[in-house]
Short mmCIF file of C-alpha atoms and ligand atoms in Angstrom, two decimals:
data_model
loop_
_atom_site.label_atom_id
_atom_site.label_comp_id
_atom_site.label_asym_id
_atom_site.label_seq_id
_atom_site.Cartn_x
_atom_site.Cartn_y
_atom_site.Cartn_z
CA MET A 259 0.00 0.00 0.00
CA ILE A 260 0.97 3.66 -0.38
CA ILE A 261 1.22 5.06 3.14
CA GLU A 262 0.53 8.71 3.79
CA PRO A 263 0.51 10.63 7.04
CA LYS A 264 -2.92 11.07 8.62
CA VAL A 265 -2.52 13.75 11.26
CA ARG A 266 -5.24 14.39 13.83
CA GLY A 267 -4.24 17.23 16.16
CA PHE A 268 -1.17 16.04 17.99
CA ILE A 269 -1.12 12.47 16.74
CA CYS A 270 -0.52 10.78 13.44
CA THR A 271 -2.62 7.66 12.97
CA THR A 272 -0.36 6.12 10.32
CA ALA A 273 3.34 5.29 10.26
CA HIS A 274 5.74 4.40 7.48
CA PRO A 275 7.90 1.28 7.94
CA VAL A 276 10.64 2.37 5.54
CA GLY A 277 10.79 5.84 7.09
CA CYS A 278 10.90 4.42 10.62
CA LYS A 279 13.71 2.09 9.54
CA ALA A 280 15.65 5.07 8.13
CA ASN A 281 15.17 6.89 11.43
CA VAL A 282 16.52 3.97 13.40
CA ALA A 283 19.45 3.64 10.98
CA ASN A 284 20.30 7.34 11.45
CA GLN A 285 20.25 6.98 15.23
CA ILE A 286 22.40 3.84 15.03
CA ALA A 287 24.96 5.71 12.91
CA TYR A 288 25.13 8.46 15.55
CA ALA A 289 25.48 5.98 18.43
CA LYS A 290 28.25 4.10 16.61
CA GLU A 291 30.15 7.35 16.11
CA GLN A 292 30.21 7.87 19.88
CA ARG A 293 32.36 4.78 20.35
CA LYS A 294 35.28 6.76 18.99
CA SER A 295 35.12 9.34 21.73
CA LEU A 296 34.80 6.89 24.63
CA THR A 297 37.43 7.67 27.20
CA SER A 298 38.96 4.98 29.30
CA GLN A 299 37.07 4.88 32.55
CA SER A 300 37.36 2.28 35.22
CA VAL A 301 33.57 1.95 35.46
CA PRO A 302 32.25 -1.13 33.73
CA THR A 303 30.05 -0.33 30.75
CA PRO A 304 26.57 -1.86 30.57
CA LYS A 305 26.46 -5.25 28.93
CA LYS A 306 22.90 -6.47 29.52
CA ALA A 307 20.17 -3.86 29.54
CA LEU A 308 16.44 -3.79 30.10
CA ILE A 309 14.65 -0.80 28.58
CA ILE A 310 11.06 -0.27 29.70
CA GLY A 311 9.38 1.92 27.06
CA SER A 312 11.89 1.02 24.36
CA SER A 313 10.11 1.69 21.07
CA THR A 314 10.00 5.47 20.59
CA GLY A 315 11.46 8.72 21.92
CA TYR A 316 13.98 8.58 24.75
CA GLY A 317 13.57 4.85 25.37
CA LEU A 318 14.36 3.92 21.76
CA ALA A 319 17.38 6.22 21.80
CA SER A 320 18.54 4.55 25.03
CA ARG A 321 18.25 1.11 23.50
CA ILE A 322 20.17 2.21 20.40
CA ALA A 323 22.92 3.88 22.45
CA LEU A 324 23.30 0.88 24.75
CA ALA A 325 23.50 -1.52 21.82
CA TYR A 326 25.59 0.49 19.41
CA THR A 327 27.86 2.54 21.64
CA TYR A 328 28.38 -0.10 24.33
CA SER A 329 27.57 -3.36 22.46
CA ALA A 330 25.03 -4.24 25.14
CA SER A 331 22.44 -6.99 24.78
CA THR A 332 19.03 -5.37 25.09
CA ILE A 333 15.57 -6.51 26.11
CA GLY A 334 12.91 -3.91 25.34
CA VAL A 335 9.39 -3.62 26.73
CA MET A 336 6.84 -1.64 24.75
CA TYR A 337 3.13 -1.35 24.07
CA GLU A 338 2.68 -1.14 20.32
CA LYS A 339 0.27 -2.34 17.65
CA GLU A 340 1.10 -4.34 14.57
CA ALA A 341 -0.56 -3.58 11.20
CA SER A 342 -3.96 -5.05 10.52
CA GLY A 343 -6.16 -4.68 7.45
CA ALA A 344 -5.91 -1.12 6.13
CA ARG A 345 -4.30 0.09 9.35
CA THR A 346 -0.55 0.51 9.53
CA ALA A 347 1.40 -0.58 12.59
CA THR A 348 2.41 2.08 15.10
CA ALA A 349 5.73 3.86 14.65
CA GLY A 350 7.10 2.09 17.73
CA TRP A 351 6.31 -1.27 16.15
CA TYR A 352 8.20 -0.39 12.95
CA ASN A 353 11.09 1.15 14.91
CA THR A 354 11.45 -2.03 16.92
CA ALA A 355 11.23 -4.30 13.87
CA ALA A 356 14.04 -2.26 12.28
CA PHE A 357 16.13 -2.14 15.44
CA GLU A 358 15.93 -5.89 16.05
CA THR A 359 16.81 -6.67 12.46
CA PHE A 360 19.81 -4.33 12.44
CA ALA A 361 20.98 -5.55 15.85
CA THR A 362 20.68 -9.23 14.96
CA ASN A 363 22.54 -8.69 11.68
CA ASP A 364 25.25 -6.90 13.63
CA GLY A 365 25.61 -9.78 16.06
CA LEU A 366 23.86 -8.05 18.95
CA TYR A 367 21.29 -9.78 21.15
CA ALA A 368 17.92 -7.94 21.00
CA GLN A 369 14.56 -9.21 22.18
CA THR A 370 11.32 -7.37 22.77
CA ILE A 371 8.26 -7.95 24.91
CA ASN A 372 5.11 -6.25 23.65
CA GLY A 373 2.46 -5.70 26.31
CA ASP A 374 1.43 -3.66 29.32
CA ALA A 375 4.55 -2.95 31.38
CA PHE A 376 2.40 -2.13 34.41
CA SER A 377 1.04 -5.68 34.54
CA LYS A 378 2.36 -8.54 36.63
CA GLU A 379 2.23 -10.84 33.58
CA ILE A 380 4.57 -8.68 31.47
CA LYS A 381 6.98 -8.29 34.40
CA GLU A 382 7.01 -12.08 34.81
CA GLU A 383 7.45 -12.70 31.08
CA THR A 384 10.30 -10.17 30.89
CA ILE A 385 12.07 -11.59 33.92
CA ALA A 386 11.74 -15.13 32.54
CA ARG A 387 13.31 -13.91 29.27
CA ILE A 388 16.14 -12.20 31.15
CA LYS A 389 16.87 -15.27 33.26
CA HIS A 390 16.75 -17.63 30.32
CA ASP A 391 18.80 -15.55 27.88
CA LEU A 392 20.96 -13.16 29.89
CA GLY A 393 20.91 -14.38 33.46
CA LYS A 394 20.80 -10.87 34.94
CA VAL A 395 20.68 -7.28 33.69
CA ASP A 396 23.12 -4.59 34.77
CA MET A 397 21.21 -1.55 33.43
CA VAL A 398 17.50 -0.76 33.64
CA ILE A 399 16.11 2.25 31.81
CA TYR A 400 12.60 3.33 32.77
CA SER A 401 11.17 5.44 29.95
CA LEU A 402 7.44 4.91 30.06
CA ALA A 403 5.06 7.64 28.99
CA ALA A 404 1.60 6.19 29.40
CA PRO A 405 -1.87 7.67 29.50
CA ARG A 406 -3.25 5.07 31.91
CA ARG A 407 -2.39 2.23 34.24
CA THR A 408 -4.52 -0.82 34.89
CA MET A 409 -3.97 -2.39 38.29
CA SER A 410 -4.12 -6.14 38.88
CA ASP A 411 -7.61 -5.81 40.43
CA GLY A 412 -8.88 -4.10 37.26
CA THR A 413 -8.86 -0.53 38.62
CA VAL A 414 -7.81 1.91 35.89
CA TYR A 415 -5.98 5.15 36.68
CA SER A 416 -5.81 7.80 33.96
CA SER A 417 -3.22 10.55 33.98
CA VAL A 418 -4.29 14.13 33.24
CA LEU A 419 -2.26 17.16 32.19
CA LYS A 420 -3.73 19.82 34.47
CA THR A 421 -2.57 22.39 36.98
CA THR A 422 -2.70 22.08 40.74
CA THR A 423 -2.65 25.81 41.44
CA GLY A 424 -5.74 27.22 39.72
CA THR A 425 -6.63 27.67 36.07
CA PHE A 426 -3.64 28.62 33.97
CA VAL A 427 -4.25 30.77 30.91
CA SER A 428 -1.44 30.96 28.43
CA LYS A 429 -0.51 31.32 24.83
CA SER A 430 -0.49 28.00 23.09
CA LEU A 431 -0.06 26.54 19.65
CA ASP A 432 -3.14 25.06 18.01
CA LEU A 433 -1.47 22.18 16.20
CA ARG A 434 -4.45 21.63 13.91
CA HIS A 435 -4.20 25.08 12.34
CA ASN A 436 -0.72 26.35 13.30
CA THR A 437 -2.29 29.31 15.03
CA ILE A 438 -1.70 30.96 18.36
CA VAL A 439 -4.60 30.52 20.70
CA GLU A 440 -5.25 31.12 24.36
CA ALA A 441 -5.20 27.83 26.22
CA SER A 442 -6.94 27.51 29.51
CA VAL A 443 -5.61 24.63 31.57
CA PRO A 444 -7.96 23.70 34.41
CA THR A 445 -7.08 22.59 37.92
CA ALA A 446 -7.08 18.88 38.62
CA THR A 447 -9.22 17.35 41.30
CA GLU A 448 -7.48 15.51 44.15
CA GLU A 449 -8.52 12.28 42.48
CA GLU A 450 -7.02 13.26 39.12
CA LEU A 451 -3.78 14.29 40.76
CA ALA A 452 -3.53 11.00 42.65
CA ALA A 453 -4.29 9.06 39.45
CA THR A 454 -1.57 10.91 37.51
CA ILE A 455 0.94 10.08 40.23
CA LYS A 456 -0.13 6.42 40.03
CA VAL A 457 0.52 6.38 36.27
CA MET A 458 3.59 8.60 35.86
CA GLY A 459 5.11 8.49 39.35
CA GLY A 460 7.69 6.01 40.55
CA GLU A 461 5.55 3.18 41.93
CA ASP A 462 5.79 0.99 38.86
CA TRP A 463 9.53 1.66 38.44
CA ALA A 464 10.01 0.46 42.04
CA GLU A 465 7.87 -2.61 41.34
CA TRP A 466 10.09 -3.50 38.38
CA ILE A 467 13.28 -3.20 40.43
CA GLU A 468 11.75 -5.14 43.34
CA ALA A 469 10.63 -7.92 40.98
CA LEU A 470 14.08 -8.08 39.35
CA VAL A 471 15.80 -8.28 42.74
CA ALA A 472 13.31 -10.84 44.11
CA ASN A 473 13.92 -13.06 41.08
CA ASP A 474 17.69 -12.62 41.11
CA ALA A 475 17.54 -11.09 37.63
CA ILE A 476 19.57 -7.94 38.33
CA GLU A 477 23.30 -7.67 38.95
CA LYS A 478 24.76 -6.27 42.15
CA ASN A 479 25.90 -2.69 41.43
CA ALA A 480 23.39 -2.38 38.58
CA ILE A 481 22.31 1.08 37.49
CA THR A 482 18.75 2.12 36.86
CA VAL A 483 17.72 5.45 35.31
CA ALA A 484 14.26 7.01 34.96
CA TYR A 485 13.62 10.05 32.78
CA SER A 486 12.17 13.28 34.01
CA TYR A 487 11.56 16.86 33.01
CA ILE A 488 11.49 20.12 34.94
CA GLY A 489 11.51 22.93 32.37
CA PRO A 490 11.56 26.72 32.75
CA GLU A 491 9.33 28.90 34.92
CA LEU A 492 7.24 29.71 31.87
CA THR A 493 5.78 26.21 31.87
CA TYR A 494 5.82 25.62 35.65
CA PRO A 495 2.02 25.94 36.08
CA VAL A 496 1.36 23.25 33.50
CA TYR A 497 4.45 21.10 34.04
CA LYS A 498 6.57 21.35 37.19
CA GLU A 499 3.70 22.50 39.39
CA GLY A 500 1.08 20.63 37.40
CA THR A 501 -0.16 17.08 37.83
CA ILE A 502 2.70 15.68 35.73
CA GLY A 503 5.27 17.59 37.81
CA HIS A 504 3.85 16.04 40.99
CA ALA A 505 4.15 12.62 39.39
CA LYS A 506 7.77 13.40 38.48
CA GLU A 507 8.43 14.51 42.07
CA HIS A 508 7.21 11.09 43.16
CA LEU A 509 9.55 9.53 40.59
CA HIS A 510 12.46 11.57 41.99
CA LYS A 511 11.70 10.42 45.56
CA THR A 512 11.48 6.86 44.30
CA ALA A 513 15.04 7.11 42.98
CA ASP A 514 16.27 7.99 46.48
CA LEU A 515 14.19 5.25 48.09
CA LEU A 516 15.45 2.63 45.64
CA THR A 517 19.10 3.59 46.14
CA GLN A 518 18.64 3.48 49.93
CA LYS A 519 16.69 0.23 49.91
CA TYR A 520 19.28 -1.57 47.80
CA THR A 521 22.45 -0.08 49.30
CA ASP A 522 23.72 -3.53 50.23
CA TYR A 523 23.00 -4.72 46.75
CA GLY A 524 24.79 -1.71 45.30
CA ILE A 525 21.96 -0.74 42.97
CA HIS A 526 21.98 2.97 42.20
CA ALA A 527 18.82 4.64 40.90
CA TYR A 528 19.26 7.88 38.96
CA ILE A 529 16.96 10.51 37.57
CA SER A 530 18.00 12.02 34.28
CA VAL A 531 16.33 15.36 33.67
CA ASN A 532 16.12 15.56 29.90
CA LYS A 533 15.44 18.29 27.40
CA ALA A 534 11.97 19.08 26.01
CA LEU A 535 11.66 17.43 22.62
CA VAL A 536 8.94 16.56 20.16
CA THR A 537 7.80 13.04 21.02
CA GLN A 538 4.39 11.44 21.06
CA ALA A 539 4.21 12.14 24.79
CA SER A 540 5.24 15.82 24.78
CA ALA A 541 2.95 16.80 21.88
CA ALA A 542 -0.02 16.15 24.16
CA ILE A 543 0.97 18.66 26.85
CA PRO A 544 -0.75 22.07 26.60
CA VAL A 545 1.57 25.09 26.02
CA VAL A 546 4.68 22.87 25.69
CA PRO A 547 4.63 22.51 21.85
CA LEU A 548 4.82 26.32 21.43
CA TYR A 549 7.64 26.46 23.97
CA ILE A 550 9.43 23.68 22.04
CA CYS A 551 9.08 25.62 18.74
CA LEU A 552 10.78 28.59 20.33
CA LEU A 553 13.36 26.49 22.14
CA TYR A 554 14.35 24.73 18.91
CA LYS A 555 14.81 28.03 17.11
CA ILE A 556 17.08 29.48 19.77
CA GLN A 557 19.07 26.32 20.48
CA LYS A 558 19.60 25.72 16.76
CA GLU A 559 20.89 29.29 16.40
CA LEU A 560 23.27 28.74 19.33
CA GLY A 561 24.32 25.32 18.03
CA THR A 562 23.14 23.53 21.19
CA HIS A 563 20.07 21.76 19.83
CA GLU A 564 19.96 18.01 20.41
CA GLY A 565 17.50 15.23 19.61
CA CYS A 566 16.78 12.11 21.70
CA ILE A 567 19.84 10.18 20.52
CA GLU A 568 22.24 13.09 21.11
CA GLN A 569 20.76 13.63 24.59
CA ILE A 570 20.99 9.99 25.59
CA CYS A 571 24.48 9.45 24.20
CA ARG A 572 25.62 12.53 26.13
CA MET A 573 23.92 11.19 29.25
CA PHE A 574 25.93 7.98 29.08
CA THR A 575 29.27 9.37 27.95
CA ASP A 576 29.44 12.74 29.72
CA LYS A 577 27.29 12.30 32.82
CA LEU A 578 26.61 8.74 33.93
CA LEU A 579 29.31 6.26 32.93
CA LEU A 580 32.17 8.06 34.60
CA ASP A 581 34.26 7.14 37.62
CA THR A 582 32.22 9.81 39.39
CA PRO A 583 28.86 10.48 37.71
CA LYS A 584 28.13 14.17 37.18
CA VAL A 585 25.02 14.97 39.17
CA ASP A 586 23.53 18.18 40.56
CA THR A 587 22.96 18.88 44.26
CA ASN A 588 19.80 16.74 44.15
CA GLY A 589 21.67 13.85 42.61
CA TYR A 590 20.06 14.32 39.15
CA LEU A 591 21.84 13.95 35.83
CA ARG A 592 21.08 17.24 34.06
CA LEU A 593 20.66 16.89 30.33
CA ASP A 594 18.49 19.99 30.33
CA ASP A 595 21.62 22.06 31.00
CA TYR A 596 21.71 23.59 27.51
CA GLU A 597 17.93 24.14 27.51
CA LEU A 598 17.97 26.00 30.81
CA ASP A 599 21.05 28.06 29.95
CA SER A 600 20.19 31.70 30.68
CA LYS A 601 21.18 32.69 27.12
CA VAL A 602 18.36 30.45 25.88
CA GLN A 603 15.77 31.22 28.52
CA ASP A 604 16.28 35.00 28.50
CA LYS A 605 15.68 34.99 24.76
CA ILE A 606 12.56 32.85 25.13
CA ASN A 607 11.15 35.19 27.77
CA GLU A 608 11.92 38.17 25.55
CA ILE A 609 10.13 36.70 22.53
CA TRP A 610 7.26 34.80 24.18
CA GLY A 611 5.03 37.85 24.66
CA GLU A 612 5.54 38.94 21.04
CA ILE A 613 4.46 35.74 19.31
CA THR A 614 1.32 35.92 17.21
CA THR A 615 -0.11 33.70 14.49
CA GLU A 616 1.26 36.14 11.91
CA ASN A 617 4.87 36.11 13.09
CA LEU A 618 4.93 32.51 14.34
CA GLU A 619 7.11 31.25 11.50
CA ASN A 620 9.63 34.05 11.96
CA PHE A 621 9.94 33.92 15.71
CA THR A 622 9.87 30.14 16.18
CA ASP A 623 11.07 26.98 14.52
CA LEU A 624 7.57 25.84 13.62
CA GLN A 625 8.94 24.05 10.60
CA GLY A 626 11.48 22.19 12.74
CA TYR A 627 8.71 21.15 15.10
CA TRP A 628 6.67 19.62 12.28
CA GLU A 629 9.75 18.06 10.72
CA ASP A 630 10.43 16.21 13.96
CA PHE A 631 6.76 15.34 14.28
CA TYR A 632 6.51 13.74 10.84
CA THR A 633 9.92 12.10 11.19
CA MET A 634 8.70 10.41 14.37
CA PHE A 635 6.15 8.50 12.27
CA GLY A 636 8.59 7.82 9.44
CA PHE A 637 7.44 10.58 7.10
CA ARG A 638 9.24 13.40 5.24
CA ILE A 639 12.57 11.62 5.30
CA PRO A 640 14.54 12.64 2.21
CA GLU A 641 15.91 9.20 1.31
CA VAL A 642 12.49 7.49 1.39
CA ASN A 643 10.35 7.06 -1.71
CA TYR A 644 6.81 7.60 -0.45
CA ASP A 645 5.23 6.73 -3.82
CA GLU A 646 6.40 3.17 -3.50
CA ASP A 647 3.77 0.54 -2.90
CA ILE A 648 4.94 -1.27 0.23
CA ASP A 649 3.74 -3.94 2.61
CA ALA A 650 2.60 -2.40 5.89
CA CYS A 651 2.81 -5.80 7.63
CA VAL A 652 6.25 -6.02 9.17
CA THR A 653 7.16 -8.62 11.73
CA ILE A 654 9.36 -8.13 14.76
CA PRO A 655 11.58 -11.19 14.91
CA SER A 656 11.15 -11.77 18.66
CA VAL A 657 7.50 -10.72 19.01
CA SER A 658 4.82 -13.15 18.01
CA SER A 659 1.70 -11.77 16.31
CA ILE A 660 -1.30 -11.43 18.55
P1 NAI B 7 7.24 8.27 24.02
O1 NAI B 7 5.77 8.44 23.92
O2 NAI B 7 8.06 8.53 22.81
O3 NAI B 7 7.61 6.75 24.49
C1 NAI B 7 6.86 6.08 25.44
C2 NAI B 7 7.25 4.60 25.47
O4 NAI B 7 6.48 3.95 26.48
C3 NAI B 7 6.98 3.83 24.16
O5 NAI B 7 8.00 2.88 23.95
C4 NAI B 7 5.68 3.07 24.47
O6 NAI B 7 5.49 1.86 23.72
C5 NAI B 7 5.89 2.77 25.93
N1 NAI B 7 4.65 2.51 26.67
C6 NAI B 7 3.61 3.36 26.91
N2 NAI B 7 2.69 2.74 27.68
C7 NAI B 7 3.17 1.51 27.93
C8 NAI B 7 2.69 0.40 28.68
N3 NAI B 7 1.55 0.44 29.35
N4 NAI B 7 3.43 -0.73 28.69
C9 NAI B 7 4.62 -0.82 28.01
N5 NAI B 7 5.14 0.21 27.32
C10 NAI B 7 4.41 1.34 27.28
O7 NAI B 7 7.71 9.13 25.24
P2 NAI B 7 9.02 9.99 25.60
O8 NAI B 7 8.75 11.40 25.31
O9 NAI B 7 10.23 9.34 25.07
O10 NAI B 7 9.00 9.87 27.19
C11 NAI B 7 9.71 8.88 27.90
C12 NAI B 7 10.04 9.43 29.27
O11 NAI B 7 10.88 10.59 29.11
C13 NAI B 7 8.80 9.91 30.03
O12 NAI B 7 8.96 9.60 31.39
C14 NAI B 7 8.83 11.42 29.83
O13 NAI B 7 8.19 12.11 30.86
C15 NAI B 7 10.33 11.65 29.85
N6 NAI B 7 10.74 12.93 29.24
C16 NAI B 7 10.25 13.34 28.03
C17 NAI B 7 10.59 14.58 27.53
C18 NAI B 7 10.05 15.07 26.22
O14 NAI B 7 10.13 16.28 25.95
N7 NAI B 7 9.55 14.22 25.37
C19 NAI B 7 11.51 15.48 28.25
C20 NAI B 7 12.07 14.91 29.45
C21 NAI B 7 11.65 13.69 29.94
#
């Protein structure tokens, strides 16, 4: 079939397998390049990694970096859909099919579990795969961005992107029309806040680590990293002080609790505070896409713009895998250092008030935003022939069809 993008607001309901493969290949090329600059450190590099949320965005970049910079065996956990009838598979499905094929051809172990990472069944299946194939893992990346969590008793918690400090009215980008609108973000109820913490907080991360330890599937001195975001004051009401920010605070506390709990085991849990980037998760947050358009423009002008793979490679090489990891006073790895640089933020604050629909293209990198958006689903990639009639059904070697 000929596959075209079908964009509805902040999501694209189709994905292109050849484009997704090209994306993965580009990220692999970048990760391979990083091998050259590896300095000799006495810390052991990861050899057997579990990546929870491995198919898109930061999780996919982590898997690629671990495999192609450090030659690690990787087991990925994701929640993606294969193609069926006239429907294409999700981008994460195609990314994973491409990654596994490349990795296997390059002699790297790569297996994937497709299912709900929150569930006991998927934890058990993953641990069984680890024990059978790898014995134990020495690196666990937690990169889930999920809208809901189903508990074992059937209770469903849904996360919301709301404030906790009263209605927040701000400029925002209407992604359907590329216009500036006034967004009004309401305050969450206590129940909504608690549900968001259940979904995006640290409880599930802790359950994964506990299950790995209980089943002797994690090495002593293993490292685990969960991804977070803080952002500038401009987005505090909707992010840092919003429901998602409270969930992230819970995630941050979980890192401390995990490190304390497993001191004897030597497991160290880190938070990596990453940069705001266009991913399927961030496109859904009110106000943030407009901020990202402006951030891209300024960081590209300053030469400090990075995508997921650049961020994650820098996290491993410059912050985490050092004799002494570079952390801030809270113990966080700060990959948002370039984003929060005052040169960047002062400029954003200066321009923010001036942006209108009419000058949007001049003042921001709207084009760069959409480029990244389409690229995420495998579209608008120069080397891909989109007129070609292709098969949307692509199998992932290690994932059986449902
Ligand atoms: P994403 O939407 O690109 O990736 C989410 C991943 O989670 C995918 O692999 C998906 O298959 C998987 N997933 C979702 N629900 C699942 C479930 N129930 N079971 C198994 N897998 C499931 O998201 P992105 O943006 O890469 O976010 C990852 C983490 O990074 C999140 O914690 C996010 O808050 C954080 N982060 C994101 C930033 C951004 O600007 N995108 C900035 C800083 C941190």
